[in-house]
Coordinates of C-alpha atoms and ligand atoms in Angstrom, one line a residue:
M336 CA 14.6 -12.8 20.3
K337 CA 16.0 -9.2 20.8
L338 CA 15.4 -6.9 17.8
K339 CA 16.7 -3.3 17.3
F340 CA 14.1 -0.9 15.9
T341 CA 13.7 2.7 15.0
K342 CA 10.5 4.7 15.6
M343 CA 9.8 7.1 12.8
H344 CA 7.0 9.2 11.3
G345 CA 6.1 10.9 8.0
A346 CA 3.7 13.8 8.7
G347 CA 2.5 12.0 11.8
N348 CA 1.9 8.6 10.1
D349 CA 4.1 6.5 12.4
F350 CA 6.3 3.5 11.8
I351 CA 8.5 0.9 13.5
V352 CA 11.4 0.2 11.2
F353 CA 13.4 -3.0 11.5
D354 CA 16.8 -3.4 9.7
A355 CA 16.7 -7.0 8.4
C356 CA 20.1 -6.5 6.7
T357 CA 22.0 -6.8 10.0
Q358 CA 19.5 -8.9 12.1
K359 CA 17.1 -11.8 11.4
V360 CA 13.6 -10.4 11.3
D361 CA 11.0 -13.2 11.1
L362 CA 7.8 -12.1 12.7
T363 CA 4.2 -13.4 12.7
A364 CA 1.1 -11.4 12.1
E365 CA 0.3 -11.7 15.8
Q366 CA 3.8 -10.2 16.6
F367 CA 3.2 -7.3 14.1
R368 CA -0.1 -6.6 15.9
F369 CA 1.6 -6.6 19.3
I370 CA 4.4 -4.3 18.1
A371 CA 1.9 -1.9 16.6
D372 CA -0.3 -1.9 19.7
R373 CA -0.2 1.6 21.3
R374 CA -0.7 0.2 24.9
F375 CA 0.6 -3.3 25.0
G376 CA 3.4 -2.9 22.4
I377 CA 5.5 0.0 21.0
G378 CA 2.7 1.6 18.9
A379 CA 2.6 2.4 15.1
D380 CA 0.4 2.6 12.1
Q381 CA 2.7 0.4 10.0
I382 CA 5.8 -1.7 10.5
L383 CA 8.6 -1.5 7.8
I384 CA 11.2 -4.2 7.2
V385 CA 14.3 -3.1 5.3
E386 CA 15.9 -6.0 3.5
K387 CA 18.8 -6.7 1.1
P388 CA 17.7 -6.4 -2.5
Q389 CA 16.4 -9.5 -4.4
N390 CA 16.3 -7.5 -7.7
P391 CA 19.9 -6.5 -8.8
A392 CA 18.4 -3.3 -10.3
T393 CA 17.5 -2.1 -6.8
D394 CA 19.4 -1.1 -3.7
F395 CA 17.0 -2.6 -1.1
R396 CA 13.7 -4.3 -0.7
Y397 CA 11.2 -3.0 1.8
R398 CA 8.1 -4.7 3.1
I399 CA 5.1 -3.0 4.8
F400 CA 2.8 -4.5 7.4
N401 CA -0.3 -2.7 8.7
A402 CA -1.1 -2.5 12.4
D403 CA -3.6 -5.4 11.9
G404 CA -0.7 -7.6 10.9
G405 CA -1.5 -7.8 7.1
E406 CA 1.3 -7.2 4.5
V407 CA 0.4 -4.5 1.9
E408 CA 1.7 -3.4 -1.4
Q409 CA 2.8 0.2 -0.8
C410 CA 3.1 3.0 1.8
G411 CA 4.0 6.5 0.6
N412 CA 5.0 8.0 4.0
G413 CA 6.8 4.7 4.8
A414 CA 8.8 5.0 1.6
R415 CA 10.1 8.4 2.7
A416 CA 10.9 7.0 6.2
F417 CA 12.7 4.1 4.6
A418 CA 14.9 6.5 2.5
R419 CA 15.8 8.6 5.5
F420 CA 16.5 5.5 7.6
V421 CA 19.0 3.9 5.1
T422 CA 20.7 7.3 4.5
V423 CA 21.0 8.4 8.1
F424 CA 22.3 4.9 9.2
N425 CA 24.8 4.9 6.2
M426 CA 23.4 1.8 4.7
T427 CA 23.9 3.3 1.2
D428 CA 25.7 6.2 -0.4
R429 CA 23.2 6.2 -3.3
N430 CA 20.8 9.1 -3.7
P431 CA 18.3 8.6 -5.3
V432 CA 17.8 5.1 -3.8
R433 CA 15.9 2.4 -5.8
V434 CA 13.8 0.1 -3.7
E435 CA 11.6 -2.9 -4.5
T436 CA 8.2 -3.1 -2.9
K437 CA 5.3 -5.5 -3.4
A438 CA 3.8 -2.9 -5.8
G439 CA 7.0 -2.6 -7.9
I440 CA 10.2 -0.5 -7.9
I441 CA 10.1 3.1 -6.7
E442 CA 12.8 5.7 -6.6
L443 CA 13.4 8.0 -3.6
R444 CA 15.6 11.1 -3.2
V445 CA 16.6 12.6 0.1
E446 CA 16.6 16.4 -0.3
K447 CA 19.2 18.7 1.4
N448 CA 16.5 20.0 3.8
G449 CA 15.8 16.5 5.0
N450 CA 12.5 16.1 3.1
V451 CA 12.2 13.1 0.7
T452 CA 10.8 13.0 -2.8
V453 CA 9.3 9.7 -4.0
N454 CA 8.4 8.7 -7.5
M455 CA 5.3 6.7 -6.6
G456 CA 4.7 5.3 -10.1
K457 CA 1.6 5.5 -12.3
P458 CA -1.9 5.4 -10.8
E459 CA -4.2 2.6 -12.0
F460 CA -8.0 3.0 -12.6
S461 CA -9.4 -0.3 -14.0
P462 CA -11.5 -2.4 -11.7
D463 CA -9.3 -5.4 -11.8
R464 CA -6.3 -3.2 -10.9
I465 CA -7.9 -1.6 -7.9
P466 CA -9.3 -4.4 -7.3
F467 CA -13.0 -3.6 -7.3
D468 CA -16.0 -5.8 -8.2
A469 CA -18.0 -3.7 -10.7
S470 CA -20.4 -6.5 -11.6
G471 CA -24.1 -5.4 -11.9
L472 CA -23.2 -1.7 -11.5
K473 CA -25.3 0.7 -13.5
G474 CA -23.3 2.3 -16.3
K475 CA -20.5 -0.3 -15.9
P476 CA -17.1 1.2 -16.6
A477 CA -16.4 1.8 -20.3
G478 CA -13.2 0.1 -21.4
D479 CA -10.7 -0.4 -18.5
D480 CA -11.6 2.9 -16.8
M481 CA -13.8 3.5 -13.8
I482 CA -16.7 5.9 -14.1
W483 CA -16.1 9.1 -12.2
P484 CA -17.5 9.4 -9.6
L485 CA -18.9 6.0 -8.7
A486 CA -22.1 5.7 -6.6
L487 CA -21.2 3.3 -3.8
E488 CA -24.1 2.1 -1.6
L489 CA -23.0 1.8 2.0
P490 CA -24.5 -1.2 4.0
K491 CA -27.0 -0.9 6.9
G492 CA -29.2 1.4 4.7
L493 CA -26.7 4.3 5.1
Q494 CA -26.5 6.8 2.3
T495 CA -25.0 6.2 -1.1
I496 CA -21.7 8.0 -1.5
E497 CA -19.8 9.1 -4.6
V498 CA -16.2 7.8 -4.8
S499 CA -13.3 7.8 -7.2
L500 CA -11.2 4.6 -7.3
V501 CA -7.5 4.8 -7.7
S502 CA -4.7 2.3 -7.1
M503 CA -1.3 3.5 -6.1
G504 CA -0.3 -0.1 -5.8
N505 CA -2.8 -0.2 -2.9
P506 CA -6.5 0.5 -3.2
H507 CA -8.1 3.9 -2.5
A508 CA -11.7 5.1 -2.6
V509 CA -11.7 8.9 -2.5
Q510 CA -14.7 11.1 -1.9
I511 CA -15.1 14.9 -1.8
V512 CA -16.6 16.5 1.3
E513 CA -17.6 20.0 2.2
N514 CA -15.7 20.2 5.5
V515 CA -13.1 17.5 6.2
D516 CA -13.2 18.2 10.0
K517 CA -16.9 17.4 10.1
A518 CA -16.7 14.4 7.7
P519 CA -18.0 11.1 9.2
V520 CA -14.6 9.4 8.9
G521 CA -15.0 7.2 12.0
E522 CA -18.5 6.1 11.0
T523 CA -18.3 5.5 7.3
G524 CA -14.5 4.8 7.0
P525 CA -14.8 1.2 8.3
L526 CA -17.9 0.6 6.1
I527 CA -16.0 1.7 3.0
E528 CA -12.8 -0.2 4.1
N529 CA -14.7 -3.4 4.4
H530 CA -17.2 -2.9 1.5
A531 CA -18.0 -6.2 -0.2
R532 CA -17.0 -4.8 -3.6
F533 CA -13.4 -4.5 -2.5
P534 CA -12.0 -8.1 -2.3
N535 CA -8.8 -6.9 -0.7
R536 CA -10.6 -4.1 1.3
T537 CA -9.6 -0.4 0.6
N538 CA -8.3 2.8 2.1
A539 CA -11.0 5.5 2.3
G540 CA -10.1 9.1 1.6
F541 CA -12.1 12.2 2.5
M542 CA -10.9 15.3 0.5
E543 CA -11.9 19.0 1.0
I544 CA -10.9 21.1 -2.0
E545 CA -9.6 24.5 -0.8
N546 CA -8.6 25.7 -4.3
R547 CA -7.2 24.2 -7.5
H548 CA -3.8 23.7 -5.9
S549 CA -4.7 22.8 -2.3
I550 CA -6.7 20.2 -0.4
K551 CA -7.3 19.1 3.1
L552 CA -7.4 15.3 3.5
R553 CA -8.3 12.7 6.1
V554 CA -7.8 9.0 5.4
F555 CA -9.3 6.0 7.2
E556 CA -6.6 3.5 6.3
R557 CA -7.1 -0.2 5.5
G558 CA -5.7 -2.2 8.4
A559 CA -4.8 0.8 10.6
G560 CA -7.8 3.1 11.0
E561 CA -7.6 6.9 10.6
T562 CA -4.0 8.0 10.5
L563 CA -2.6 11.6 10.7
A564 CA -1.4 11.3 7.1
C565 CA -1.5 8.8 4.3
G566 CA 1.0 9.2 1.5
T567 CA -0.6 6.9 -1.1
G568 CA -3.9 8.4 0.0
A569 CA -2.6 11.9 -0.8
C570 CA -1.5 10.7 -4.2
A571 CA -4.8 9.0 -4.9
A572 CA -6.8 12.1 -3.8
V573 CA -4.8 14.5 -6.1
V574 CA -5.1 12.1 -9.0
A575 CA -8.8 11.8 -8.5
G576 CA -9.2 15.6 -8.2
I577 CA -7.1 16.2 -11.4
R578 CA -9.1 13.5 -13.3
R579 CA -12.3 15.2 -12.2
K580 CA -10.9 18.5 -13.5
L581 CA -11.2 20.1 -10.0
L582 CA -7.4 20.3 -9.3
D583 CA -4.2 21.3 -11.1
S584 CA -0.7 20.0 -10.4
P585 CA 1.1 20.7 -8.2
V586 CA -1.2 20.2 -5.2
T587 CA -0.5 20.8 -1.5
V588 CA -2.1 18.2 0.6
K589 CA -2.9 19.3 4.2
A590 CA -3.2 16.2 6.4
R591 CA -3.8 16.5 10.2
G592 CA -0.2 15.5 10.9
G593 CA 1.6 17.6 8.2
T594 CA 1.8 18.7 4.6
L595 CA 2.7 16.8 1.5
E596 CA 3.4 18.1 -2.0
I597 CA 2.1 16.0 -4.9
T598 CA 2.6 16.4 -8.7
W599 CA 1.0 14.5 -11.5
N600 CA 0.9 15.5 -15.2
G601 CA -2.0 13.3 -16.2
N602 CA -2.7 9.9 -17.6
G603 CA 0.4 7.9 -18.4
H604 CA 2.6 10.0 -16.1
E605 CA 4.0 9.0 -12.7
V606 CA 3.0 10.7 -9.4
T607 CA 5.7 12.3 -7.2
M608 CA 5.3 13.1 -3.6
T609 CA 7.6 15.2 -1.4
G610 CA 7.3 15.4 2.4
P611 CA 9.0 15.0 5.8
A612 CA 10.6 11.8 7.3
V613 CA 11.6 12.0 11.0
I614 CA 13.5 9.7 13.2
V615 CA 12.0 9.8 16.8
F616 CA 14.1 7.3 18.7
N617 CA 15.9 4.0 18.5
G618 CA 15.2 1.0 20.8
E619 CA 15.3 -2.7 21.3
I620 CA 12.5 -5.1 21.9
D621 CA 12.6 -8.6 23.3
L622 CA 10.0 -10.7 21.4
Ligands
API1841 N1 -3.0 1.3 5.0 C1 -2.4 1.2 3.7 C2 -0.9 1.0 3.8 C3 -0.2 2.2 4.3 C4 -0.4 3.4 3.5 C5 -0.1 4.8 4.1 N2 0.3 4.8 5.5 C6 0.8 5.6 3.2 O1 1.5 6.5 3.7 O2 0.6 5.4 1.9 C7 -3.0 0.0 2.9 O3 -3.4 -1.0 3.6 O4 -3.0 0.0 1.7

């Protein structure tokens, strides 16, 4: 089966994009893992499938698969790449574009300078919406809100860390670190990702606060490992920082692969993210 694809990235978080509107894309988790493999395959953090809309209120549906082959609810950098893809390849003349994801409908606008602004929807905090098993926790969350920050014991007798839990449609556990470049992302990231209290696993964010409008961020992503940027992770980190009264909107998020601009006006409001979306090359693969 020959499939046309486009290699893209958003601040260094890279993707293989398949247009399923003009070709049949029916891949297994094993094939997703092969495509994402940086030695045996093409190489990517996630694979994006662009489909015709199922919901008449939207222009497209887009599905997201991590490098480990698992389908996930949302991908912020991927959403920007999707918007750039459908605009550059003249698949729509709409701007903004409304797209259906597993996490719901989001709206994306391609800016004149080529950046893309995404309305990422409202963050969620209640344990069942993360999801997070809060049973037996001291000071169990009052109401439907998580306590801030939450003491999370890491396995293997490692330290207890303080995390804030935010869902942007996908789960995030965000912690504040003194120096993001020295943070133990590779050591503790997998332990947080696979912690027993996250039934669907989680993304693990490490945030260094520079000032009330700027952070540095590294994210060990569920199903992909550390990426050069994580869009939903940037949203989750800013929301956690604002909720903990340490940040004020708008916030510049400096990831290793590039910079994202996030705004959030507090509970009940949606999060917007603006950042780059780059087409690297087009290709064809025979699977
Ligand atoms: N690894 C994430 C999906 C990709 C998110 C990230 N690449 C972004 O830009 O938001 C998860 O399993 O929820």
